[in-house]
């Protein structure tokens, strides 16, 4: 089948990440989409500037409208940001019969009603997963996964830059301006970082979330917005002393009288999961009437996390161009003809770390025997904890944490440990994953 041609507008943080992900995962993406996806052309302002991605094989230009008017291009991916010329480019792309993928929350929040009307008129898709919470597929989760619910409220940490600043202030006592400069260098901040720290970017995202959660028009001008520039290190420390964390939250709630839409710094009890979302990570809590509270967590900004959402949208669009309309999303995510036979590992071949609990006689040399058995099998120990024997008992509990080991090796070591006369009963094993 003929490849799909992409025209990329913008080759900065997200554009660069998108090129890298599309190139690196080309094989896997083709299996998912059902046909090859090629980046035909890309635009930027300065073609001499060094890029974070490999642009070989891509026609580069400063003339974005040439890409939008190129009849060989099927999908326009707008990653320039801001309103103009992004809006004109997106509308021209739709006029030319091209589907659009964008990460531009300002554009969708302010002009989405007009853009979607044009797309409907032309029978085209405008996909914008990357516009909210970077790499978290929150749009898909609300639009598809929670489609059976009445959404009661949602609350989110939806600006990575602010969360990064607040986290660094709390954990390291760093200065606001210094952390903001780092967020800019890391590519998290908007072109105008006041959009981040004054809460405007979060309000753009909240506008979009509220619209898909409640079925209301996009209405950015109705959002209450307060940023984090007034938050001092002292506030952060006092909140912490009282058992709270300060987070910039975007909150949308269905109240009896209407919908609440607000962005502001918020104290959250530190025991709440969302209070422990740190750095550039984002999280969105959505309360549906049927499902109850659900939490979505992941990187909210940065080149490849955001590209993850952009590329997912591109694949969605390609699937609609490729698949039988009654079966646009393949049941198993991959195209049926591309399901691959791959070996499934037996548990004995799996490598993981372990928590081991054993019951040992309270006498010299017992631990030395155990650690020797593990060492002889190449199993290294991360931590040992020896507890007092329970009242009236002579055996004491010993807890060992191991580094990663193949389960087959651990089974052999456990058999030897259980055979020691000083060990009472079976060794308790729980697998550990750092999930890092
Ligand atoms: P960057 O500033 O890093 O990149 C913007 C790109 O657009 C640059 O390549 C720039 O060219 C190009 N560009 C700017 N103006 C023009 C123009 N008039 N014609 C052609 N090209 C132009 O921005 P980001 O990648 O960070 O952001 C892109 C979009 O993604 C924005 O809408 C942003 O809100 C959104 N977003 C960003 C995230 C992030 O983590 N950064 C996360 C989620 C969404 P040149 O490089 O030559 O200057
Ligand atoms: N500037 C935004 C942030 C980028 O910091 O969250 C992701 O939308």
Coordinates of C-alpha atoms and ligand atoms in Angstrom, one line a residue:
X1 CA 0.0 0.0 0.0
X2 CA 1.2 3.5 -0.8
X3 CA 3.0 5.2 2.2
X4 CA 1.3 8.1 3.9
X5 CA 3.2 11.4 3.6
X6 CA 3.6 13.7 6.5
X7 CA 4.3 17.4 6.4
X8 CA 5.9 18.6 9.7
X9 CA 5.6 22.3 10.6
X10 CA 8.2 23.1 13.3
X11 CA 11.4 21.2 14.1
X12 CA 11.9 22.4 17.7
X13 CA 11.6 20.3 20.9
X14 CA 8.4 18.4 19.9
X15 CA 9.1 18.4 16.1
X16 CA 12.5 17.0 16.7
X17 CA 11.2 14.4 19.1
X18 CA 8.5 13.4 16.6
X19 CA 11.1 12.9 13.8
X20 CA 13.2 10.8 16.2
X21 CA 10.3 8.6 17.3
X22 CA 8.9 8.1 13.8
X23 CA 12.3 7.1 12.5
X24 CA 13.4 4.9 15.4
X25 CA 10.1 3.0 15.7
X26 CA 9.3 3.0 11.9
X27 CA 8.8 -0.8 11.8
X28 CA 6.6 -1.1 14.8
X29 CA 4.6 2.0 13.7
X30 CA 4.0 0.5 10.2
X31 CA 2.7 -2.7 11.9
X32 CA 0.3 -0.7 13.9
X33 CA -0.8 1.7 11.2
X34 CA -1.0 -0.8 8.4
X35 CA 1.2 1.3 6.1
X36 CA 4.4 3.1 6.0
X37 CA 4.5 6.7 7.3
X38 CA 7.1 9.0 5.7
X39 CA 8.1 12.5 6.7
X40 CA 8.1 14.1 3.3
X41 CA 8.9 17.7 4.3
X42 CA 9.5 19.9 7.4
X43 CA 9.6 23.6 8.0
X44 CA 11.5 25.8 10.5
X45 CA 12.5 29.4 10.7
X46 CA 16.3 28.9 10.6
X47 CA 17.5 26.0 8.5
X48 CA 21.1 26.5 9.7
X49 CA 20.1 25.7 13.3
X50 CA 21.4 22.4 14.8
X51 CA 18.5 20.0 15.3
X52 CA 17.9 17.4 18.0
X53 CA 16.9 14.9 15.4
X54 CA 18.3 13.4 12.2
X55 CA 16.7 15.2 9.3
X56 CA 18.2 13.1 6.5
X57 CA 15.7 12.3 3.8
X58 CA 13.4 15.1 4.8
X59 CA 12.9 18.2 2.5
X60 CA 13.6 21.2 4.7
X61 CA 12.1 24.6 4.0
X62 CA 11.3 27.9 5.7
X63 CA 8.0 28.1 3.7
X64 CA 5.4 26.3 5.7
X65 CA 2.6 27.2 3.2
X66 CA 4.5 25.2 0.5
X67 CA 4.1 22.1 2.7
X68 CA 0.4 22.8 3.4
X69 CA -0.2 23.3 -0.4
X70 CA 1.8 20.2 -1.5
X71 CA -0.7 17.8 -3.1
X72 CA 1.5 14.8 -2.2
X73 CA 1.2 15.4 1.6
X74 CA -1.7 13.7 3.4
X75 CA -1.3 14.8 7.0
X76 CA -0.1 18.1 8.4
X77 CA 1.6 18.0 11.8
X78 CA 1.6 21.5 13.3
X79 CA 4.3 21.9 15.9
X80 CA 5.1 25.6 15.6
X81 CA 3.0 26.8 18.5
X82 CA 1.2 30.1 19.1
X83 CA -1.7 31.5 17.1
X84 CA -0.2 33.0 14.0
X85 CA 0.8 31.6 11.5
X86 CA -0.3 28.2 13.1
X87 CA -4.0 29.0 12.8
X88 CA -3.7 30.1 9.1
X89 CA -1.7 27.0 8.3
X90 CA -4.1 24.6 10.0
X91 CA -7.1 26.2 8.3
X92 CA -5.3 26.2 4.9
X93 CA -4.4 22.5 5.4
X94 CA -8.1 21.7 6.1
X95 CA -9.1 23.7 3.0
X96 CA -6.7 21.6 1.0
X97 CA -8.3 18.3 2.3
X98 CA -5.5 17.4 4.7
X99 CA -5.9 15.9 8.1
X100 CA -4.2 17.8 11.0
X101 CA -2.3 16.7 14.1
X102 CA -1.3 19.4 16.5
X103 CA 0.2 19.8 20.0
X104 CA -0.9 23.4 20.1
X105 CA -3.1 23.9 23.2
X106 CA -3.3 27.7 22.8
X107 CA -4.6 27.3 19.3
X108 CA -7.2 24.6 20.2
X109 CA -8.3 26.4 23.4
X110 CA -8.8 29.8 21.6
X111 CA -9.8 28.8 18.1
X112 CA -10.7 25.1 18.4
X113 CA -14.5 25.8 17.8
X114 CA -13.7 27.4 14.4
X115 CA -11.1 24.8 13.5
X116 CA -13.4 21.8 14.3
X117 CA -16.3 23.3 12.4
X118 CA -14.1 23.6 9.3
X119 CA -12.8 20.0 9.8
X120 CA -16.4 18.7 10.1
X121 CA -17.4 20.6 7.0
X122 CA -14.5 19.0 5.1
X123 CA -14.8 15.5 6.7
X124 CA -11.3 15.7 8.1
X125 CA -9.7 14.8 11.4
X126 CA -7.9 17.3 13.8
X127 CA -6.1 15.3 16.5
X128 CA -4.6 17.0 19.5
X129 CA -3.6 14.4 22.2
X130 CA -0.3 16.1 22.8
X131 CA -2.0 19.4 23.6
X132 CA -2.9 18.2 27.1
X133 CA -0.4 16.6 29.6
X134 CA 2.3 15.8 27.1
X135 CA 2.7 12.1 26.9
X136 CA -0.3 11.1 29.0
X137 CA -3.1 9.8 26.7
X138 CA -5.7 11.7 28.7
X139 CA -7.8 12.9 25.7
X140 CA -8.3 9.3 24.6
X141 CA -8.9 8.1 28.1
X142 CA -11.7 10.7 28.6
X143 CA -13.1 10.6 25.1
X144 CA -13.1 6.8 24.7
X145 CA -12.3 5.0 27.9
X146 CA -14.7 6.9 30.1
X147 CA -17.3 7.4 27.4
X148 CA -19.9 5.6 29.5
X149 CA -19.6 8.0 32.5
X150 CA -21.0 11.3 33.5
X151 CA -17.8 13.1 34.5
X152 CA -18.4 14.8 37.8
X153 CA -15.0 16.5 38.2
X154 CA -11.4 16.5 37.2
X155 CA -8.3 17.9 38.7
X156 CA -4.9 17.9 37.2
X157 CA -1.3 18.9 37.5
X158 CA -1.1 19.9 33.9
X159 CA 1.9 22.2 33.6
X160 CA 5.2 20.4 33.8
X161 CA 7.2 23.6 34.2
X162 CA 5.3 24.8 37.2
X163 CA 5.4 21.3 38.8
X164 CA 9.2 21.2 38.2
X165 CA 9.7 24.6 39.8
X166 CA 7.5 23.8 42.9
X167 CA 9.2 20.4 43.3
X168 CA 12.8 21.9 43.1
X169 CA 11.8 24.7 45.5
X170 CA 10.4 22.2 48.0
X171 CA 13.0 19.5 47.7
X172 CA 16.2 21.6 47.2
X173 CA 15.2 25.0 48.3
X174 CA 16.2 26.3 44.9
X175 CA 15.4 29.8 43.6
X176 CA 12.3 30.3 41.4
X177 CA 14.1 32.0 38.5
X178 CA 17.0 29.6 38.5
X179 CA 14.7 26.6 38.2
X180 CA 12.6 28.3 35.5
X181 CA 15.8 28.8 33.4
X182 CA 16.5 25.1 33.7
X183 CA 13.0 24.2 32.6
X184 CA 13.5 26.4 29.6
X185 CA 16.8 24.8 28.8
X186 CA 15.2 21.3 29.0
X187 CA 12.5 22.4 26.5
X188 CA 9.6 22.1 29.0
X189 CA 8.6 25.8 29.0
X190 CA 6.5 27.6 26.4
X191 CA 8.1 30.1 24.0
X192 CA 6.9 32.7 26.4
X193 CA 7.4 31.2 29.9
X194 CA 5.0 33.6 31.5
X195 CA 2.3 31.3 29.9
X196 CA 3.6 28.6 32.2
X197 CA 4.2 30.4 35.5
X198 CA 1.1 32.6 35.3
X199 CA -1.1 29.5 34.8
X200 CA -2.2 30.4 31.2
X201 CA -0.9 27.2 29.7
X202 CA -2.7 25.1 32.3
X203 CA -5.8 27.1 31.6
X204 CA -5.5 26.3 27.9
X205 CA -5.3 22.6 28.8
X206 CA -8.2 22.8 31.3
X207 CA -10.3 24.5 28.6
X208 CA -9.8 21.4 26.4
X209 CA -10.3 18.9 29.2
X210 CA -13.5 20.5 30.4
X211 CA -14.9 20.5 26.9
X212 CA -14.4 16.8 26.3
X213 CA -15.4 15.9 29.8
X214 CA -18.6 17.8 29.9
X215 CA -19.5 18.3 26.3
X216 CA -19.3 22.1 26.4
X217 CA -17.7 24.5 23.9
X218 CA -14.1 25.6 24.3
X219 CA -14.2 28.7 26.5
X220 CA -10.8 29.8 27.7
X221 CA -12.0 33.2 28.6
X222 CA -14.2 31.8 31.3
X223 CA -11.4 30.1 33.2
X224 CA -10.2 31.6 36.5
X225 CA -6.4 31.8 36.3
X226 CA -3.8 32.3 39.0
X227 CA -0.2 31.2 38.5
X228 CA 2.7 30.3 40.9
X229 CA 4.7 33.6 40.8
X230 CA 3.4 34.6 44.2
X231 CA 4.5 31.3 45.9
X232 CA 7.6 31.7 48.1
X233 CA 10.0 29.2 49.6
X234 CA 8.4 30.0 53.0
X235 CA 4.9 29.0 51.8
X236 CA 6.3 25.8 50.5
X237 CA 8.0 25.0 53.8
X238 CA 5.0 25.9 56.0
X239 CA 2.7 23.9 53.9
X240 CA 5.1 21.0 54.3
X241 CA 5.3 21.4 58.1
X242 CA 1.5 21.1 58.1
X243 CA 1.5 18.0 56.0
X244 CA 0.6 19.6 52.7
X245 CA 2.2 20.0 49.3
X246 CA 1.5 23.0 47.0
X247 CA 0.6 22.2 43.5
X248 CA -0.7 24.2 40.6
X249 CA -4.0 22.5 39.8
X250 CA -6.4 22.8 37.0
X251 CA -9.9 22.0 38.3
X252 CA -13.2 21.5 36.4
X253 CA -16.2 20.5 38.4
X254 CA -19.9 20.0 37.6
X255 CA -21.6 22.0 40.4
X256 CA -25.4 22.2 40.8
X257 CA -25.3 25.8 39.5
X258 CA -22.9 25.2 36.7
X259 CA -19.3 24.2 35.8
X260 CA -16.3 25.4 37.8
X261 CA -13.2 26.1 35.7
X262 CA -10.2 27.2 37.7
X263 CA -6.4 27.1 37.7
X264 CA -4.5 28.1 40.9
X265 CA -1.9 27.0 43.4
X266 CA -3.5 24.5 45.8
X267 CA -2.5 22.8 49.1
X268 CA -3.1 19.1 48.9
X269 CA -2.6 16.7 51.8
X270 CA 0.7 15.0 51.3
X271 CA -0.8 11.5 51.6
X272 CA -2.8 12.0 48.4
X273 CA -1.2 10.3 45.4
X274 CA -1.4 13.4 43.3
X275 CA 0.5 15.4 46.0
X276 CA 3.5 13.1 45.3
X277 CA 3.6 13.8 41.5
X278 CA 6.9 15.6 41.2
X279 CA 9.2 17.3 38.7
X280 CA 8.0 17.6 35.1
X281 CA 5.5 14.8 35.6
X282 CA 1.8 15.5 35.2
X283 CA -1.2 13.7 36.6
X284 CA -4.9 14.0 36.0
X285 CA -7.6 12.7 38.4
X286 CA -11.0 12.2 36.7
X287 CA -14.1 11.3 38.7
X288 CA -16.7 9.5 36.7
X289 CA -20.1 8.5 38.2
X290 CA -19.7 4.9 37.2
X291 CA -16.0 4.3 37.4
X292 CA -15.2 6.5 40.5
X293 CA -11.9 8.3 40.7
X294 CA -9.2 7.4 38.1
X295 CA -5.7 8.7 37.9
X296 CA -3.5 9.2 34.8
X297 CA 0.2 9.9 35.3
X298 CA 3.2 10.5 33.1
X299 CA 5.7 13.0 31.6
X300 CA 3.8 16.2 30.9
X301 CA 6.5 17.8 28.6
X302 CA 9.7 17.2 26.8
X303 CA 10.6 16.1 23.3
X304 CA 9.9 12.4 23.1
X305 CA 7.1 12.1 25.7
X306 CA 5.2 14.7 23.8
X307 CA 6.2 13.0 20.5
X308 CA 4.6 9.8 21.9
X309 CA 1.2 11.5 21.8
X310 CA 1.8 13.2 18.4
X311 CA 2.8 10.0 16.8
X312 CA -0.2 8.1 18.3
X313 CA -2.4 10.7 16.7
X314 CA -0.7 10.3 13.4
X315 CA -1.3 6.6 13.6
X316 CA -4.9 7.1 14.5
X317 CA -5.4 9.3 11.4
X318 CA -3.6 6.8 9.2
X319 CA -5.7 3.9 10.5
X320 CA -8.8 5.8 9.5
X321 CA -7.4 6.2 6.0
X322 CA -6.4 2.5 5.9
X323 CA -8.9 0.4 7.8
X324 CA -12.4 -0.8 7.1
X325 CA -14.4 2.0 8.7
X326 CA -16.3 -0.4 10.9
X327 CA -13.0 -1.6 12.4
X328 CA -10.8 1.5 12.6
X329 CA -9.0 0.7 15.8
X330 CA -7.6 -2.9 15.5
X331 CA -8.9 -5.1 18.3
X332 CA -5.4 -6.0 19.5
X333 CA -3.9 -2.6 18.6
X334 CA -1.8 -4.0 15.8
X335 CA -3.2 -4.7 12.3
X336 CA -4.5 -8.4 12.2
X337 CA -2.0 -9.3 9.5
X338 CA 0.9 -7.9 11.5
X339 CA 0.4 -9.9 14.7
X340 CA 3.8 -11.5 15.2
X341 CA 4.7 -14.9 16.8
X342 CA 7.1 -14.1 19.5
X343 CA 8.5 -16.4 22.2
X344 CA 6.8 -16.0 25.6
X345 CA 9.4 -16.5 28.4
X346 CA 8.7 -19.2 31.1
X347 CA 9.0 -17.7 34.6
X348 CA 12.3 -19.5 35.2
X349 CA 13.9 -17.4 32.5
X350 CA 12.6 -14.1 33.8
X351 CA 15.1 -11.8 35.5
X352 CA 13.9 -9.7 38.5
X353 CA 14.9 -8.6 42.0
X354 CA 13.5 -10.4 45.0
X355 CA 12.4 -9.9 48.5
X356 CA 13.2 -13.1 50.5
X357 CA 12.0 -13.8 54.0
X358 CA 13.5 -16.8 55.9
X359 CA 13.2 -18.1 59.4
X360 CA 16.8 -18.6 60.8
X361 CA 18.1 -20.1 64.0
X362 CA 19.5 -17.5 66.4
X363 CA 23.1 -18.7 66.4
X364 CA 26.4 -17.7 64.8
X365 CA 27.2 -18.5 61.2
X366 CA 23.7 -18.9 59.9
X367 CA 23.6 -15.7 57.9
X368 CA 27.1 -16.5 56.6
X369 CA 25.8 -19.8 55.2
X370 CA 22.9 -18.2 53.5
X371 CA 25.0 -15.4 51.9
X372 CA 27.6 -17.9 50.7
X373 CA 24.9 -19.9 48.9
X374 CA 23.7 -16.7 47.2
X375 CA 27.2 -15.5 46.3
X376 CA 28.1 -18.9 44.8
X377 CA 25.2 -18.5 42.4
X378 CA 26.2 -14.9 41.5
X379 CA 23.2 -13.5 43.4
X380 CA 24.1 -10.1 45.0
X381 CA 22.4 -8.7 48.0
X382 CA 21.0 -5.2 48.1
X383 CA 19.9 -5.2 51.8
X384 CA 19.6 -7.4 54.9
X385 CA 17.3 -6.9 57.8
X386 CA 17.4 -9.1 60.9
X387 CA 14.5 -8.8 63.3
X388 CA 14.2 -10.0 67.0
X389 CA 12.6 -13.4 67.3
X390 CA 8.9 -13.3 68.2
X391 CA 8.3 -13.9 72.0
X392 CA 8.8 -17.5 73.0
X393 CA 10.5 -18.5 69.6
X394 CA 14.1 -19.3 68.9
X395 CA 13.9 -18.7 65.1
X396 CA 14.3 -15.1 63.9
X397 CA 13.0 -13.6 60.7
X398 CA 15.6 -12.4 58.2
X399 CA 14.7 -10.3 55.2
X400 CA 17.0 -10.1 52.2
X401 CA 16.6 -8.0 49.1
X402 CA 18.5 -9.2 46.1
X403 CA 19.6 -7.5 42.9
X404 CA 18.2 -8.8 39.6
X405 CA 18.7 -12.5 39.1
X406 CA 17.3 -15.1 36.7
X407 CA 14.6 -17.0 38.5
X408 CA 16.1 -20.4 37.6
X409 CA 19.3 -19.4 39.6
X410 CA 17.2 -18.2 42.5
X411 CA 15.2 -21.4 42.6
X412 CA 18.4 -23.4 42.9
X413 CA 19.8 -21.2 45.7
X414 CA 16.5 -21.3 47.6
X415 CA 16.5 -25.1 47.5
X416 CA 20.0 -25.1 49.1
X417 CA 19.0 -22.5 51.7
X418 CA 15.9 -24.5 52.7
X419 CA 18.1 -27.6 53.1
X420 CA 20.2 -25.9 55.8
X421 CA 19.4 -27.4 59.2
X422 CA 19.4 -23.9 60.7
X423 CA 16.6 -22.7 58.4
X424 CA 13.1 -23.4 59.5
X425 CA 10.4 -23.8 56.9
X426 CA 10.1 -22.6 53.3
X427 CA 11.7 -19.3 52.1
X428 CA 9.1 -16.7 51.3
X429 CA 9.8 -15.0 48.0
X430 CA 8.1 -11.8 46.5
X431 CA 9.3 -10.5 43.1
X432 CA 10.3 -6.8 43.1
X433 CA 10.2 -4.3 40.3
X434 CA 11.5 -0.8 40.5
X435 CA 9.4 0.1 37.4
X436 CA 11.9 2.9 36.7
Ligands
LIG1 P1 9.9 25.1 19.9 O1 10.0 26.5 20.1 O2 11.0 24.2 20.5 O3 9.8 24.8 18.3 C1 9.0 25.5 17.5 C2 9.4 25.2 16.0 O4 8.7 26.0 15.1 C3 10.9 25.6 15.8 O5 11.5 24.6 15.0 C4 10.8 26.9 15.0 O6 11.8 27.1 14.0 C5 9.5 26.7 14.2 N1 8.8 27.9 13.8 C6 8.5 28.9 14.6 N2 7.8 29.9 13.9 C7 7.8 29.4 12.6 C8 7.3 29.9 11.4 N3 6.7 31.1 11.4 N4 7.4 29.2 10.3 C9 8.1 28.0 10.3 N5 8.5 27.4 11.5 C10 8.4 28.1 12.6 O7 8.5 24.7 20.5 P2 8.0 23.3 21.1 O8 8.5 22.2 20.2 O9 8.4 23.2 22.5 O10 6.4 23.4 21.0 C11 5.7 23.2 19.8 C12 4.2 23.1 20.2 O11 4.1 21.9 21.0 C13 3.7 24.3 20.9 O12 2.3 24.4 20.5 C14 3.7 23.8 22.4 O13 2.8 24.4 23.2 C15 3.4 22.3 22.2 N6 3.9 21.5 23.3 C16 5.2 21.5 23.7 C17 5.6 20.7 24.7 C18 7.0 20.7 25.2 O14 7.4 19.9 26.1 N7 7.9 21.5 24.6 C19 4.7 19.7 25.3 C20 3.4 19.7 24.7 C21 3.0 20.6 23.8 P3 13.3 27.3 14.5 O15 13.7 26.1 15.2 O16 14.1 27.5 13.2 O17 13.3 28.5 15.4
LIG2 N1 5.1 24.2 28.8 C1 4.3 23.1 28.9 C2 4.5 22.5 30.3 C3 4.6 22.1 27.9 O1 5.4 22.9 31.0 O2 3.7 21.7 30.8 C4 3.7 20.9 27.9 O3 2.4 21.2 27.5

